[in-house]
Amino acid sequence: MSPYDLHPRFKAQYDANNQEFSISGVVRPQTADDLGSSIALLRDAIGRVRGVLYVNVRRLTQMNNAAFHAFSRIILDACRARPDLKFVVITSSVVGWTSRKFGRLSGIEPNITVEEYDSEFYPGQGFLEEGGFVPILRTQTKMTWRHERAILPRHGMRPGIVMADICCGIGDFAVLVQKEFQPSRIVALDHSMTSLSYARRVMREFDIRGIEYTYGDASEMLLDEAQFDLVTCRHSLQIFNRPELILKELYRICKPGGRVYITNEKNSHCLGEPRSESINWTYNEVAKLFAHFEMDVELGPKSRRYLLEAGFEDIRVESFMVTNLDGDPQDFADVIEAWSDVYAGEMAARRGDGPEFVERFRQGFQDHIFAALHPKGYAGWPIWVASGRRPQ
């Protein structure tokens, strides 16, 4: 191991959810050999993806020629070996040299596109820079997927099954399931045309096959009854004012002997340390805020009762905690920042909350972010998983 590896000043990582290889920080090795693990990671990413591989260098602050040529060589070689694969390099207008340096690659290979990521807030506020809530939804799924990929087989997931993902949102969960478990067929339904449009675009870009996105109302679906081995519905019952209507439909489209899998939260159990009192107060207020709009973000532990009352048997319940230690703590912080903007923003305003309350409410989210990013801190977001079998 070289002295450079002992004191790395940069981070290279691959996000399978977004098909994105990213490098951030200061990359100044003496030779390309000093980048062995990062080069191997890039090669592995190239071997895994189909369609488009995003190479994100917008948080790269310094890179010497040894590093630039090492990474560029891998990308150029891949273009020649795999003409089916396209590369999109994301640079930053704030670190202008990245656009100039990586821009040369697009002049060499037509399958390489360079997109300049324009922002005046670099390097923070990532979700705002990228326009909307979609990146945060993808981050949430990425964080929960680390747990759910191990949990799902205990609730009926296995290769070759026919499944439905109801209230699929932007479709990222269906994509991850398709890659990991290879069901023979996935029907993914949502009532948001915008979300479905995004999901279909991702499917085309990543050359994903086997997912049928469809528009529909989860409480009154046009899908035939008894056709799916597994029906999933994640984080959705808690935001409908009559979750029993959704469960009735999930039961109907599930085959006898098949299972319905649901996930829900109990927001008042979100926690953090330090500043635990402020955090606890804010998330208790989140539960009250959602209740005002007839949504129950405390539904998680009630899942067993709901499934029993809907007629399911063999109920299995477990919970997991998404934490700042699961991966990059900044991912956790970005999710909380997005919650703060929505909950202490538009939702609080619509309820008619005064400025003094909103200030204290927002401070609790900031304290949760502080706990997540603190070197000795801990921050958690609990989720309940439950499934039930439709009787034969």
Coordinates of C-alpha atoms in Angstrom, one line a residue:
M1 CA 0.0 0.0 0.0
S2 CA 1.4 3.4 -0.9
P3 CA 1.5 6.4 1.4
Y4 CA -1.2 7.9 -0.8
D5 CA -3.6 5.1 0.1
L6 CA -2.9 5.5 3.8
H7 CA -4.1 9.1 3.7
P8 CA -6.8 9.3 1.0
R9 CA -8.1 12.8 0.4
F10 CA -10.8 11.8 -2.0
K11 CA -13.7 9.4 -2.2
A12 CA -14.7 7.2 -5.2
Q13 CA -17.9 5.3 -5.0
Y14 CA -20.5 3.6 -7.2
D15 CA -24.2 4.0 -6.8
A16 CA -26.0 1.1 -8.5
N17 CA -29.4 2.8 -8.0
N18 CA -28.4 5.8 -10.2
Q19 CA -25.8 3.9 -12.3
E20 CA -23.3 6.6 -11.1
F21 CA -19.6 6.4 -10.5
S22 CA -18.5 9.5 -8.5
I23 CA -15.2 11.0 -7.5
S24 CA -14.9 13.8 -5.0
G25 CA -12.2 15.7 -3.1
V26 CA -8.5 16.0 -4.0
V27 CA -7.0 13.3 -6.3
R28 CA -3.2 13.8 -6.7
P29 CA -1.5 10.4 -6.8
Q30 CA 2.1 10.0 -7.8
T31 CA 1.3 7.2 -10.3
A32 CA -1.9 5.6 -11.6
D33 CA -1.0 2.5 -9.5
D34 CA -1.9 4.5 -6.4
L35 CA -5.5 4.5 -7.6
G36 CA -5.8 0.7 -7.8
S37 CA -9.0 0.3 -5.8
S38 CA -10.8 3.3 -7.4
I39 CA -9.8 2.1 -10.9
A40 CA -11.1 -1.4 -10.0
L41 CA -14.4 0.1 -8.8
L42 CA -14.8 2.0 -12.1
R43 CA -14.1 -1.1 -14.1
D44 CA -16.6 -3.1 -12.0
A45 CA -19.2 -0.4 -12.5
I46 CA -18.7 -0.5 -16.3
G47 CA -19.1 -4.2 -16.2
R48 CA -22.4 -4.0 -14.3
V49 CA -24.4 -1.3 -16.2
R50 CA -26.4 -1.2 -19.3
G51 CA -27.5 2.0 -21.2
V52 CA -25.8 4.9 -19.5
L53 CA -23.1 5.2 -16.9
Y54 CA -22.9 8.6 -15.2
V55 CA -19.5 9.7 -14.1
N56 CA -20.0 12.5 -11.5
V57 CA -17.0 14.7 -10.9
R58 CA -18.8 17.9 -9.9
R59 CA -17.4 17.7 -6.3
L60 CA -13.9 17.1 -7.5
T61 CA -11.7 20.0 -6.3
Q62 CA -8.3 19.0 -7.6
M63 CA -7.0 16.3 -9.9
N64 CA -3.5 15.9 -11.4
N65 CA -2.7 14.6 -14.8
A66 CA -1.8 11.1 -13.5
A67 CA -5.3 10.6 -12.1
F68 CA -7.0 12.2 -15.1
H69 CA -5.3 10.0 -17.6
A70 CA -5.8 6.9 -15.5
F71 CA -9.6 7.4 -15.3
S72 CA -9.9 8.7 -18.8
R73 CA -8.1 5.7 -20.2
I74 CA -10.6 3.3 -18.6
I75 CA -13.6 5.3 -20.0
L76 CA -12.1 5.5 -23.5
D77 CA -11.2 1.8 -23.6
A78 CA -14.8 1.0 -22.5
C79 CA -16.3 3.1 -25.3
R80 CA -14.4 0.9 -27.8
A81 CA -15.1 -2.4 -26.1
R82 CA -18.8 -1.6 -25.5
P83 CA -20.3 0.6 -28.1
D84 CA -23.7 0.0 -26.6
L85 CA -22.7 1.9 -23.5
K86 CA -22.9 5.7 -23.2
F87 CA -21.1 7.8 -20.7
V88 CA -22.4 11.1 -19.2
V89 CA -19.7 13.0 -17.3
I90 CA -21.2 15.6 -14.9
T91 CA -18.9 18.5 -14.2
S92 CA -19.3 21.7 -12.3
S93 CA -19.4 25.3 -13.5
V94 CA -17.9 26.3 -10.2
V95 CA -14.8 24.2 -10.7
G96 CA -14.5 25.2 -14.4
W97 CA -11.4 23.2 -15.2
T98 CA -13.4 20.0 -14.8
S99 CA -15.6 21.0 -17.8
R100 CA -12.5 21.9 -19.9
K101 CA -10.5 18.8 -19.0
F102 CA -13.3 16.2 -19.3
G103 CA -14.8 18.0 -22.3
R104 CA -11.8 16.8 -24.3
L105 CA -13.1 13.2 -24.0
S106 CA -16.4 14.0 -25.8
G107 CA -14.3 15.2 -28.8
I108 CA -12.5 11.8 -28.9
E109 CA -15.5 9.5 -28.4
P110 CA -19.1 10.3 -29.5
N111 CA -20.5 8.0 -26.8
I112 CA -19.2 10.5 -24.1
T113 CA -21.3 13.5 -23.2
V114 CA -20.2 16.2 -20.8
E115 CA -22.9 18.0 -18.9
E116 CA -22.0 21.0 -16.7
Y117 CA -23.8 21.0 -13.5
D118 CA -24.6 24.7 -12.8
S119 CA -25.0 25.8 -9.3
E120 CA -24.3 28.8 -7.2
F121 CA -24.6 26.8 -4.0
Y122 CA -21.9 24.2 -4.6
P123 CA -21.1 21.9 -2.9
G124 CA -24.2 21.9 -0.6
Q125 CA -27.9 21.8 -1.1
G126 CA -27.7 19.0 -3.6
F127 CA -31.3 18.2 -3.9
L128 CA -32.3 21.8 -4.5
E129 CA -29.6 22.2 -7.2
E130 CA -30.9 19.2 -9.1
G131 CA -34.4 20.5 -9.2
G132 CA -37.1 18.9 -7.1
F133 CA -37.7 16.0 -4.9
V134 CA -36.8 13.2 -7.2
P135 CA -33.1 12.9 -6.1
I136 CA -34.2 12.8 -2.5
L137 CA -36.7 10.0 -3.2
R138 CA -33.9 8.1 -4.9
T139 CA -31.6 8.7 -1.9
Q140 CA -34.3 7.4 0.4
T141 CA -34.8 4.3 -1.6
K142 CA -31.0 3.8 -1.8
M143 CA -30.8 4.0 2.0
T144 CA -33.7 1.7 2.7
W145 CA -32.6 -0.8 0.0
R146 CA -29.5 -1.7 2.0
H147 CA -31.9 -3.2 4.5
E148 CA -34.7 -4.4 2.3
R149 CA -32.6 -6.5 -0.1
A150 CA -31.9 -8.8 2.9
I151 CA -35.4 -8.6 4.3
L152 CA -37.4 -9.2 1.1
P153 CA -36.7 -13.0 0.7
R154 CA -38.2 -13.6 4.2
H155 CA -41.5 -12.0 2.8
G156 CA -41.9 -14.0 -0.4
M157 CA -39.4 -12.5 -2.8
R158 CA -37.6 -15.0 -5.0
P159 CA -36.4 -15.1 -8.6
G160 CA -38.9 -15.9 -11.3
I161 CA -42.1 -14.7 -9.5
V162 CA -44.7 -12.4 -10.9
M163 CA -45.0 -9.3 -8.7
A164 CA -46.7 -5.9 -8.6
D165 CA -45.3 -2.7 -7.0
I166 CA -48.3 -0.6 -6.2
C167 CA -47.8 3.1 -5.6
C168 CA -44.4 2.7 -7.3
G169 CA -43.6 6.4 -7.3
I170 CA -40.5 7.1 -9.5
G171 CA -40.0 3.4 -10.0
D172 CA -36.6 3.0 -8.4
F173 CA -37.6 0.2 -6.1
A174 CA -38.9 -1.8 -9.0
V175 CA -35.6 -1.3 -10.8
L176 CA -33.6 -2.5 -7.8
V177 CA -35.8 -5.5 -7.4
Q178 CA -35.4 -6.3 -11.1
K179 CA -31.6 -6.2 -10.9
E180 CA -31.3 -8.1 -7.7
F181 CA -34.0 -10.8 -7.8
Q182 CA -35.0 -11.1 -11.5
P183 CA -38.8 -11.6 -11.2
S184 CA -40.3 -12.9 -14.4
R185 CA -42.6 -9.9 -14.5
I186 CA -43.1 -6.7 -12.6
V187 CA -46.1 -4.4 -12.9
A188 CA -45.5 -1.0 -11.3
L189 CA -48.5 1.2 -10.8
D190 CA -48.8 4.8 -9.7
H191 CA -51.3 7.6 -10.0
S192 CA -48.7 10.3 -10.8
M193 CA -48.1 10.7 -14.5
T194 CA -45.0 12.8 -13.7
S195 CA -43.5 10.0 -11.6
L196 CA -44.3 7.4 -14.2
S197 CA -42.8 9.5 -17.0
Y198 CA -39.6 9.7 -14.9
A199 CA -39.6 6.0 -14.3
R200 CA -40.0 5.2 -18.0
R201 CA -37.2 7.5 -18.9
V202 CA -34.8 5.8 -16.4
M203 CA -35.9 2.4 -17.8
R204 CA -34.9 3.5 -21.3
E205 CA -31.6 5.1 -20.3
F206 CA -30.5 2.1 -18.3
D207 CA -31.8 -0.4 -20.8
I208 CA -34.0 -2.1 -18.1
R209 CA -36.4 -4.7 -19.3
G210 CA -39.3 -6.6 -17.7
I211 CA -41.0 -3.7 -15.9
E212 CA -44.5 -2.7 -17.0
Y213 CA -45.3 0.8 -15.7
T214 CA -49.0 1.6 -15.6
Y215 CA -51.2 4.5 -14.5
G216 CA -53.9 3.8 -11.9
D217 CA -55.6 4.5 -8.6
A218 CA -54.4 2.1 -6.0
S219 CA -57.8 2.0 -4.2
E220 CA -59.6 1.0 -7.4
M221 CA -57.2 -0.8 -9.8
L222 CA -58.0 -2.1 -13.2
L223 CA -55.6 -5.1 -12.7
D224 CA -57.2 -8.5 -12.8
E225 CA -57.6 -10.4 -9.5
A226 CA -55.3 -13.1 -8.2
Q227 CA -52.5 -12.8 -10.6
F228 CA -49.4 -11.8 -8.5
D229 CA -47.2 -14.0 -6.3
L230 CA -46.0 -10.9 -4.4
V231 CA -47.5 -7.4 -4.1
T232 CA -45.5 -4.6 -2.6
C233 CA -46.7 -1.2 -1.4
R234 CA -44.1 0.9 0.3
H235 CA -44.6 4.0 2.4
S236 CA -48.0 4.6 0.9
L237 CA -50.7 3.2 3.3
Q238 CA -49.6 5.9 5.7
I239 CA -50.4 8.8 3.4
F240 CA -53.9 7.6 2.4
N241 CA -56.8 8.6 4.6
R242 CA -58.4 5.1 4.2
P243 CA -55.6 2.6 4.0
E244 CA -58.0 -0.3 4.4
L245 CA -59.3 0.4 0.8
I246 CA -55.7 0.0 -0.6
L247 CA -55.2 -3.2 1.4
K248 CA -58.5 -4.6 0.0
E249 CA -57.1 -4.1 -3.5
L250 CA -53.7 -5.5 -2.7
Y251 CA -55.5 -8.6 -1.3
R252 CA -57.6 -8.9 -4.5
I253 CA -54.8 -8.8 -7.0
C254 CA -52.6 -11.2 -4.9
K255 CA -52.8 -14.9 -5.8
P256 CA -54.1 -17.3 -3.1
G257 CA -51.0 -18.3 -1.2
G258 CA -49.1 -15.2 -2.4
R259 CA -48.0 -12.4 -0.1
V260 CA -48.5 -8.7 0.3
Y261 CA -45.5 -6.7 1.6
I262 CA -45.9 -3.2 3.1
T263 CA -43.6 -0.7 4.7
N264 CA -44.6 2.2 6.9
E265 CA -43.0 4.5 9.4
K266 CA -43.5 5.8 12.9
N267 CA -42.2 9.3 12.6
S268 CA -42.3 10.1 16.3
H269 CA -39.6 7.4 16.8
C270 CA -37.1 9.2 14.6
L271 CA -34.1 10.0 16.9
G272 CA -30.8 11.6 17.1
E273 CA -28.0 12.4 19.5
P274 CA -26.8 15.0 20.5
R275 CA -29.7 17.5 20.7
S276 CA -32.2 14.6 21.3
E277 CA -34.9 16.6 23.0
S278 CA -35.3 19.1 20.2
I279 CA -35.3 16.2 17.7
N280 CA -37.9 14.3 19.6
W281 CA -40.2 17.3 19.9
T282 CA -40.0 18.0 16.2
Y283 CA -40.9 14.5 15.1
N284 CA -43.8 14.3 17.5
E285 CA -45.0 17.4 15.8
V286 CA -44.5 15.8 12.4
A287 CA -47.0 13.1 13.4
K288 CA -49.5 15.7 14.5
L289 CA -49.0 17.7 11.3
F290 CA -49.7 14.7 9.1
A291 CA -52.7 13.8 11.3
H292 CA -54.1 17.2 10.5
F293 CA -54.1 16.3 6.8
E294 CA -55.7 12.8 7.6
M295 CA -52.4 10.9 7.1
D296 CA -51.0 8.5 9.7
V297 CA -47.2 8.5 9.7
E298 CA -47.4 6.5 12.9
L299 CA -48.9 3.5 11.0
G300 CA -45.8 1.3 11.1
P301 CA -46.4 -0.8 14.3
K302 CA -50.1 -0.9 13.3
S303 CA -49.3 -2.9 10.2
R304 CA -50.0 -6.3 11.7
R305 CA -53.5 -5.3 12.8
Y306 CA -54.3 -3.8 9.4
L307 CA -53.2 -7.0 7.6
L308 CA -55.2 -9.2 9.9
E309 CA -58.3 -7.1 9.5
A310 CA -57.9 -7.3 5.7
G311 CA -58.0 -11.1 5.9
F312 CA -54.3 -12.1 5.6
E313 CA -52.7 -14.9 7.6
D314 CA -49.1 -15.8 8.5
I315 CA -48.3 -12.2 9.3
R316 CA -44.6 -11.4 9.5
V317 CA -43.5 -8.1 11.0
E318 CA -40.0 -6.7 11.5
S319 CA -38.4 -3.3 11.7
F320 CA -35.1 -1.7 10.8
M321 CA -33.4 1.6 11.5
V322 CA -32.0 3.7 8.7
T323 CA -29.1 5.6 10.2
N324 CA -26.3 8.1 9.4
L325 CA -23.9 5.1 9.7
D326 CA -25.4 3.2 6.8
G327 CA -23.3 5.0 4.2
D328 CA -22.5 8.6 3.5
P329 CA -23.9 10.7 6.4
Q330 CA -24.6 13.5 4.0
D331 CA -27.2 11.3 2.3
F332 CA -29.1 11.1 5.6
A333 CA -28.7 14.8 6.1
D334 CA -30.0 15.6 2.6
V335 CA -33.1 13.5 3.2
I336 CA -33.8 15.4 6.5
E337 CA -33.2 18.8 4.8
A338 CA -35.8 17.8 2.2
W339 CA -38.3 16.8 4.9
S340 CA -37.7 20.2 6.6
D341 CA -38.4 22.1 3.5
V342 CA -41.7 20.3 2.9
Y343 CA -43.0 19.8 6.5
A344 CA -41.8 23.1 8.0
G345 CA -42.5 24.9 4.7
E346 CA -45.6 24.3 2.6
M347 CA -47.4 21.9 5.0
A348 CA -46.9 24.1 8.1
A349 CA -48.1 27.1 6.1
R350 CA -51.2 25.3 4.9
R351 CA -52.0 24.4 8.5
G352 CA -51.6 28.0 9.5
D353 CA -48.7 27.6 11.9
G354 CA -47.2 30.8 13.2
P355 CA -43.5 31.9 12.8
E356 CA -42.5 31.0 16.3
F357 CA -43.7 27.4 15.9
V358 CA -42.2 27.1 12.5
E359 CA -38.8 28.4 13.7
R360 CA -38.7 25.8 16.5
F361 CA -40.1 23.1 14.2
R362 CA -37.4 23.8 11.6
Q363 CA -34.7 23.9 14.3
G364 CA -35.5 20.3 15.2
F365 CA -34.7 19.2 11.7
Q366 CA -31.5 21.1 11.7
D367 CA -30.6 19.4 15.0
H368 CA -31.2 16.1 13.4
I369 CA -28.9 17.0 10.5
F370 CA -26.3 18.2 13.1
A371 CA -26.5 14.8 14.8
A372 CA -26.2 13.0 11.5
L373 CA -23.0 14.9 10.5
H374 CA -21.4 15.2 13.9
P375 CA -18.3 12.9 14.2
K376 CA -19.7 11.3 17.3
G377 CA -23.4 11.7 16.4
Y378 CA -26.1 9.2 15.7
A379 CA -29.3 9.7 13.8
G380 CA -32.0 7.3 13.0
W381 CA -35.2 6.8 11.0
P382 CA -37.3 3.7 11.9
I383 CA -39.3 1.7 9.3
W384 CA -41.7 -1.2 9.9
V385 CA -41.9 -4.0 7.4
A386 CA -44.9 -6.4 7.4
S387 CA -46.3 -9.0 5.1
G388 CA -49.3 -11.3 5.1
R389 CA -50.3 -14.4 3.0
R390 CA -53.6 -14.5 1.2
P391 CA -55.4 -17.7 2.3
Q392 CA -55.5 -20.6 -0.2

